[in-house]
Tab-separated table of C-alpha atoms and ligand atoms in Angstrom:
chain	number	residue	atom	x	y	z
A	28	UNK	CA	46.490	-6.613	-36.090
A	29	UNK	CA	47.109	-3.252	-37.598
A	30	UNK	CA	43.756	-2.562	-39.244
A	31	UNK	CA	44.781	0.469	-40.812
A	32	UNK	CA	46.695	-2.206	-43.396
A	33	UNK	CA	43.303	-4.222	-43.860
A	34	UNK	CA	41.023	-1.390	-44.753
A	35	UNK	CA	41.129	-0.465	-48.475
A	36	UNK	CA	40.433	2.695	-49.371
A	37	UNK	CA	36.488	3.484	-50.300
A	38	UNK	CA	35.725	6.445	-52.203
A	39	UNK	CA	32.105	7.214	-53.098
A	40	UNK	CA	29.841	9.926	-54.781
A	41	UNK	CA	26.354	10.449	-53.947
A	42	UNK	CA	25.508	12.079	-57.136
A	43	UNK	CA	22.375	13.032	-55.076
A	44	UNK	CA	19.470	14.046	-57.505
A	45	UNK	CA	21.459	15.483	-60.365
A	46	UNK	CA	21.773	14.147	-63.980
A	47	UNK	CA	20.542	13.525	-67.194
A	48	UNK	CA	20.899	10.882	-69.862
A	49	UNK	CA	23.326	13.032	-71.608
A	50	UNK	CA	24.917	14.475	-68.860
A	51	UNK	CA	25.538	10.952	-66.750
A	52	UNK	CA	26.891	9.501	-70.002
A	53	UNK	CA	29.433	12.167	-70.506
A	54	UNK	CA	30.422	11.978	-66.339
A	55	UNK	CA	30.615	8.000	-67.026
A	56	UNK	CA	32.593	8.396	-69.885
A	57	UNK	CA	34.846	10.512	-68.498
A	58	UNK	CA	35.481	8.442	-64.995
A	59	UNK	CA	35.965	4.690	-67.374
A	60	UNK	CA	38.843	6.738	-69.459
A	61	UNK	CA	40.243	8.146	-66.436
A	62	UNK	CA	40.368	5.573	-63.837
A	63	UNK	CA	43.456	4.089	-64.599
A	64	UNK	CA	44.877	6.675	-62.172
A	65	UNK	CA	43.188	5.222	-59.580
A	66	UNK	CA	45.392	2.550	-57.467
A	67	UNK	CA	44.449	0.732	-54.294
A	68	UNK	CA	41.036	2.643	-53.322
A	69	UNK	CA	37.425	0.706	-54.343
A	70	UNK	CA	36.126	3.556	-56.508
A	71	UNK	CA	31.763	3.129	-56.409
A	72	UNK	CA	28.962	5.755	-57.879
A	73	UNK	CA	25.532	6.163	-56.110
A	74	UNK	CA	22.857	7.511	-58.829
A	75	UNK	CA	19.419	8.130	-58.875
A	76	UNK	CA	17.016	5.033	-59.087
A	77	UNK	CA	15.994	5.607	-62.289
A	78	UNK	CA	19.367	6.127	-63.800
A	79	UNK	CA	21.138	3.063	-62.329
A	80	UNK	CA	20.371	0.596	-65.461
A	81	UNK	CA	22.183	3.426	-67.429
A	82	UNK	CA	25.270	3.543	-64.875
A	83	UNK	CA	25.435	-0.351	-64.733
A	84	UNK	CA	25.977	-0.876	-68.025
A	85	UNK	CA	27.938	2.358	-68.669
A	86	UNK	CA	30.536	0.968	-65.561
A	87	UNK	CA	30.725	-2.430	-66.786
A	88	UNK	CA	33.986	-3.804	-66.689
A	89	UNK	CA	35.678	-0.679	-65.857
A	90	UNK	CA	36.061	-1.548	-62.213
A	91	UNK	CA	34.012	1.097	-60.334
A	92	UNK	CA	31.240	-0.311	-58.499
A	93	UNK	CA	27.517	1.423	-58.521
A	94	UNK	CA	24.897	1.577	-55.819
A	95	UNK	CA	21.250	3.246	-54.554
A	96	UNK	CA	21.406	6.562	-52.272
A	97	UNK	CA	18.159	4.996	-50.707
A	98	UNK	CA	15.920	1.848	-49.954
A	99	UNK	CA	13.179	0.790	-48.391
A	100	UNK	CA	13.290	-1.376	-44.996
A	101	UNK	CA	10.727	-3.572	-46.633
A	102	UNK	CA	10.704	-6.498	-48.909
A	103	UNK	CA	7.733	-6.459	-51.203
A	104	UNK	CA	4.296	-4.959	-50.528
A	105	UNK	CA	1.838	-2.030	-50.645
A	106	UNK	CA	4.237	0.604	-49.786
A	107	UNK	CA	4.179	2.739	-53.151
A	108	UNK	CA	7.084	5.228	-54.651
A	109	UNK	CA	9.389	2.633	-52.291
A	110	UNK	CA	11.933	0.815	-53.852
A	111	UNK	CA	13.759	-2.421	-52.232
A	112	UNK	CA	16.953	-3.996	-51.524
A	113	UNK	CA	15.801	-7.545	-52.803
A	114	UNK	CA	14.991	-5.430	-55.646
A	115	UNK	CA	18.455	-3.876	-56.245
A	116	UNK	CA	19.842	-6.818	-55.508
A	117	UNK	CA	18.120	-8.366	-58.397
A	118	UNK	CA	20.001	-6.443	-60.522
A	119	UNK	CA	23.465	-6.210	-58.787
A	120	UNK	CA	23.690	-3.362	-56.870
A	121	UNK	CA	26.728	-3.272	-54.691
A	122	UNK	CA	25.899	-0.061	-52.219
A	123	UNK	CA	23.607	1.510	-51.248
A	124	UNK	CA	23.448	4.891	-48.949
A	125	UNK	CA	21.458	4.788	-46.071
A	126	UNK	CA	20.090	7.578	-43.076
A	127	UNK	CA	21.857	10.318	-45.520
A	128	UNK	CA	21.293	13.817	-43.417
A	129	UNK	CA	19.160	14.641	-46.864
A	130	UNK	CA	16.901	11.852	-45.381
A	131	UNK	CA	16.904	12.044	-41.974
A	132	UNK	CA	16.231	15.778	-41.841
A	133	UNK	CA	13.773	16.409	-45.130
A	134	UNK	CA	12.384	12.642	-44.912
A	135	UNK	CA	12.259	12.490	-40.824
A	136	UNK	CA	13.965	9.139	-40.951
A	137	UNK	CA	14.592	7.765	-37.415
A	138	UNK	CA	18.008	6.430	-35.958
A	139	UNK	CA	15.930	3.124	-35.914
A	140	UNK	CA	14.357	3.217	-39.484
A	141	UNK	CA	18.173	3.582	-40.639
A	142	UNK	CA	19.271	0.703	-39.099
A	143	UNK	CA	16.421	-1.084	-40.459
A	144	UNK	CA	17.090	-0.478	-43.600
A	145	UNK	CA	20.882	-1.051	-43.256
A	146	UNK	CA	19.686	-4.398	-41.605
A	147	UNK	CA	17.423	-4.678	-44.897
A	148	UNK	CA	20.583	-3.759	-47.339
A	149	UNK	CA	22.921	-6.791	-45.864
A	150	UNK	CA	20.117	-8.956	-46.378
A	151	UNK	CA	19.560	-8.926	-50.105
A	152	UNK	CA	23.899	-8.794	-50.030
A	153	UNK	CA	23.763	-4.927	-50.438
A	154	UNK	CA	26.695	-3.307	-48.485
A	155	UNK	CA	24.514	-0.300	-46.372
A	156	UNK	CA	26.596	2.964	-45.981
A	157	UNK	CA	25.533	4.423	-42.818
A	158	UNK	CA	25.464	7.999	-42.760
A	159	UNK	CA	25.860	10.100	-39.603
A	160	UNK	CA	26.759	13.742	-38.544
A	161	UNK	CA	25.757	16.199	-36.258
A	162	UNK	CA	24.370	19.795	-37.101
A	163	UNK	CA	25.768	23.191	-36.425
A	164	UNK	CA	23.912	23.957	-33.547
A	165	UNK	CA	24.696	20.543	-32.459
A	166	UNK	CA	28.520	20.613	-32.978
A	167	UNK	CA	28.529	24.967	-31.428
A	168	UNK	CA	26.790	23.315	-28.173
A	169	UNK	CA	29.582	20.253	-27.906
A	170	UNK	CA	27.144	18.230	-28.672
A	171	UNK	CA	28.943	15.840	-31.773
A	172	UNK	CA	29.539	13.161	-29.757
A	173	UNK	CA	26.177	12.999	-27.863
A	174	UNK	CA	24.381	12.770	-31.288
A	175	UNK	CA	26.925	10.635	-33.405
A	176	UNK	CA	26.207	7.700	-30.750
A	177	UNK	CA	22.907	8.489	-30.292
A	178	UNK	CA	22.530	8.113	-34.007
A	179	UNK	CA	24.711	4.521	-34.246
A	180	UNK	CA	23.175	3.313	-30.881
A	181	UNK	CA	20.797	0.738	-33.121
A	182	UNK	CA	23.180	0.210	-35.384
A	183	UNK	CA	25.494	-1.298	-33.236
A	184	UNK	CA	23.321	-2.645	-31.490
A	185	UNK	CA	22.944	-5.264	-34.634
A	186	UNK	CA	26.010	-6.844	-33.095
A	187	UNK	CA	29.448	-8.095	-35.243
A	188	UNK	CA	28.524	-10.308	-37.820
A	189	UNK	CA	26.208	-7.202	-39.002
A	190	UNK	CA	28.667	-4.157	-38.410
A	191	UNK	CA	31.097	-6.224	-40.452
A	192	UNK	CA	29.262	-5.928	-43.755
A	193	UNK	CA	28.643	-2.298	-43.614
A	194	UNK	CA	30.637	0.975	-44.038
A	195	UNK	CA	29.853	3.513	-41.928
A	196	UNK	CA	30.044	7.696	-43.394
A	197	UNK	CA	30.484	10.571	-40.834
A	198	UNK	CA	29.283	13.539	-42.073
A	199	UNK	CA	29.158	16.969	-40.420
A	200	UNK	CA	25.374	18.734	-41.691
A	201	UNK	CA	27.519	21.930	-41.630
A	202	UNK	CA	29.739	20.846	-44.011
A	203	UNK	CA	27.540	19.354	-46.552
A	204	UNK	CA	27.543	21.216	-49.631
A	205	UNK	CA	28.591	24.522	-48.179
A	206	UNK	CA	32.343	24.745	-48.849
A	207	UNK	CA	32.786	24.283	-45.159
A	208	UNK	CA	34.880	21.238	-44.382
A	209	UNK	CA	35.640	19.714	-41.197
A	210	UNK	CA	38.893	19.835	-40.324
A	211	UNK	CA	41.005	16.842	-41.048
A	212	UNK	CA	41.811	16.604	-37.198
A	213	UNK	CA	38.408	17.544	-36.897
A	214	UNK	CA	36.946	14.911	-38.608
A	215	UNK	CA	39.911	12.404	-37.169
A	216	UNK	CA	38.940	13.224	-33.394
A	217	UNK	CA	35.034	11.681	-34.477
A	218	UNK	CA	36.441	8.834	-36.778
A	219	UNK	CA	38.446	7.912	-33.569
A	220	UNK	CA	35.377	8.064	-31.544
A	221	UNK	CA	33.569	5.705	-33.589
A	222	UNK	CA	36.649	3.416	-34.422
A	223	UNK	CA	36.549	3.225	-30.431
A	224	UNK	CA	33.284	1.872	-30.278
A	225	UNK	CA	33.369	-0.555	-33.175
A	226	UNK	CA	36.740	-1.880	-31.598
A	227	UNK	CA	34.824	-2.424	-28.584
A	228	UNK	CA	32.463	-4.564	-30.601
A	229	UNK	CA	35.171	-6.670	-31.815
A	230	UNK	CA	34.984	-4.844	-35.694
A	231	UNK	CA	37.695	-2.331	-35.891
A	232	UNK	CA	37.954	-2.917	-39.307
A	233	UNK	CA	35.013	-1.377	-40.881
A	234	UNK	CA	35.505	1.466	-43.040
A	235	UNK	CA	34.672	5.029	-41.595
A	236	UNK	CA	34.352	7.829	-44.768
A	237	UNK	CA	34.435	11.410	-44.841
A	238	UNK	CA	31.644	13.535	-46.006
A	239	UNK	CA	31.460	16.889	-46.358
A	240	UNK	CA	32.501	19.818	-48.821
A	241	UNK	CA	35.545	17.182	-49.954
A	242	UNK	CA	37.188	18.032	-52.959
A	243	UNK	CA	40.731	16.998	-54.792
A	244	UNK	CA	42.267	20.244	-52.680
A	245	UNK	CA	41.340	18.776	-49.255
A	246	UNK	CA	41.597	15.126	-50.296
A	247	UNK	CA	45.180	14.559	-49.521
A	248	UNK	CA	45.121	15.997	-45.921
A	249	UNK	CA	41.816	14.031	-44.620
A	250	UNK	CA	43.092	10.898	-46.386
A	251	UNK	CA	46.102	11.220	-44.285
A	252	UNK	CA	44.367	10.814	-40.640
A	253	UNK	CA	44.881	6.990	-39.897
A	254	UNK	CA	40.859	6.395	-38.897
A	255	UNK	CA	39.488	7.982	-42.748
A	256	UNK	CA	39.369	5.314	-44.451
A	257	UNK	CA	37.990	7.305	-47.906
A	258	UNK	CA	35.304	9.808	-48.889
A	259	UNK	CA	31.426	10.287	-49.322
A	260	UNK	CA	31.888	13.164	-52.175
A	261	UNK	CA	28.817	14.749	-52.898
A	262	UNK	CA	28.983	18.041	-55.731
A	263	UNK	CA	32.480	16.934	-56.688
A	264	UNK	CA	31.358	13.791	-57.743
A	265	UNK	CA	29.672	15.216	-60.563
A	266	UNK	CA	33.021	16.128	-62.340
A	267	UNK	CA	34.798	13.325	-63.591
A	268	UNK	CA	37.899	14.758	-63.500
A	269	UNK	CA	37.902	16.544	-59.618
A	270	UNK	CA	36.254	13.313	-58.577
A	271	UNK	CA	38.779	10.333	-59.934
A	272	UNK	CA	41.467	13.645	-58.611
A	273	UNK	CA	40.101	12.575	-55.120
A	274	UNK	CA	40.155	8.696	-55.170
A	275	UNK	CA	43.919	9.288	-56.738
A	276	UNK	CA	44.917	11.550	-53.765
B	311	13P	P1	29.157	17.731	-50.716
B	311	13P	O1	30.436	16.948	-51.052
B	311	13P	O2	28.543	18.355	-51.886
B	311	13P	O3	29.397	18.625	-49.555
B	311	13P	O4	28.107	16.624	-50.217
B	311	13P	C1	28.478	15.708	-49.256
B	311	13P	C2	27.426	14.662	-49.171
B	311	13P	O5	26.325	14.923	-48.717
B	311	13P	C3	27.745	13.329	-49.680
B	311	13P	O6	26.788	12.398	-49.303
């Protein structure tokens, strides 16, 4: 089976904690008028909590898909300011982002507190998007691998049937928001590494995004490396224009 044929195209932005009313309405009108130019690639926003009534309704019907950049490993229960994936769910959320480098380095999430919340996600029918990547220091020592399966050891340790509902997200720290991009080889060489492993596992088919500084320039050139399967767009989400530019490349 080529699985190159059977994975769709995923493109994603993590507005991250940016936005207003005014300003996500404009961004939301903009991406329902223009994503007509958007063909074969699932096309999916990921806003802050308390704006995702406003982007479900706004994306209604248009096709693009919304989700959470964060949840909770728990169901229910004392654990306030947290908000949970049965809870989402309730509402329809399709995504949500989980063990972003935002998280795991300002938030001291765990390899195993991602997974538990990924584990959490697929539970209330949320598709988790794993996020990995190594730091600078990490990547200077020749270290990317080391930490990239260091960082998915629990998650694929949740076996198949789990890996099979989830996207995983490779992003470099050094490249996130600081113009820096991996290269598309680069970025292909660690794709490869963890296409490897998942085809071990029996899943080569989950998608593997991109993450990292990507823009409509750099779009066309990652996109063409046969294990990135899309894009985890961070500041360039927050354009309409640049960010449908991307999921069109
Ligand atoms: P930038 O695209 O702004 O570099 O952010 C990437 C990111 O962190 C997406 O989750």
């Amino acid at each position: 089976m080529n699985t190159a044929l059977v994975r769709k195209r995923l493109v994603i932005g993590n507005w991250k904690m940016h936005g207003t009313r005014a300003s996500n309405a404009a961004l939301l009108t903009g991406l329902c008028a223009g994503v007509a130019v958007v063909h074969d690639c699932d096309l999916a926003v990921c806003a802050p909590f308390p704006y995702l009534a406003q982007v479900s309704s706004s994306l209604a019907g248009s096709g693009i898909s919304w989700g959470a950049q964060d949840i909770s490993k728990h169901e229910h229960g004392a654990y306030t300011g947290e908000v949970s994936s049965t809870m989402l769910g309730d509402f329809g959320c399709k995504w949500t982002l989980v063990g972003h480098s935002e998280r795991r380095t300002l938030h001291g999430e765990s390899d195993q507190l991602v997974a538990d919340k990924a584990v959490s996600a697929i539970k209330a029918g949320i598709t988790p998007v794993v996020c990995i990547g190594e730091t600078f220091a990490e990547q200077e020592a020749g270290r990317t691998n080391e930490v990239i399966s260091r960082q998915l050891a629990p998650v694929l340790a949740l076996g198949a049937q789990s890996l099979s509902q989830m996207v995983l997200a490779y992003e470099p720290v050094w490249a996130i928001g600081t113009g820096l991009t991996a290269t598309p080889q680069q970025a292909q060489d660690v794709h490869a590494f963890i296409r490897a492993q998942l085809s071990e596992l029996g899943v080569p088919q989950v998608r593997i995004l991109y993450g990292g500084s990507v823009k409509a320039s750099n779009a066309v050139s990652l996109f063409a490396m046969s294990d990135i399967d899309g894009a985890l767009v961070g500041g360039a989400s927050l354009v309409a224009e640049e960010f449908l530019r991307i999921a069109a490349a």
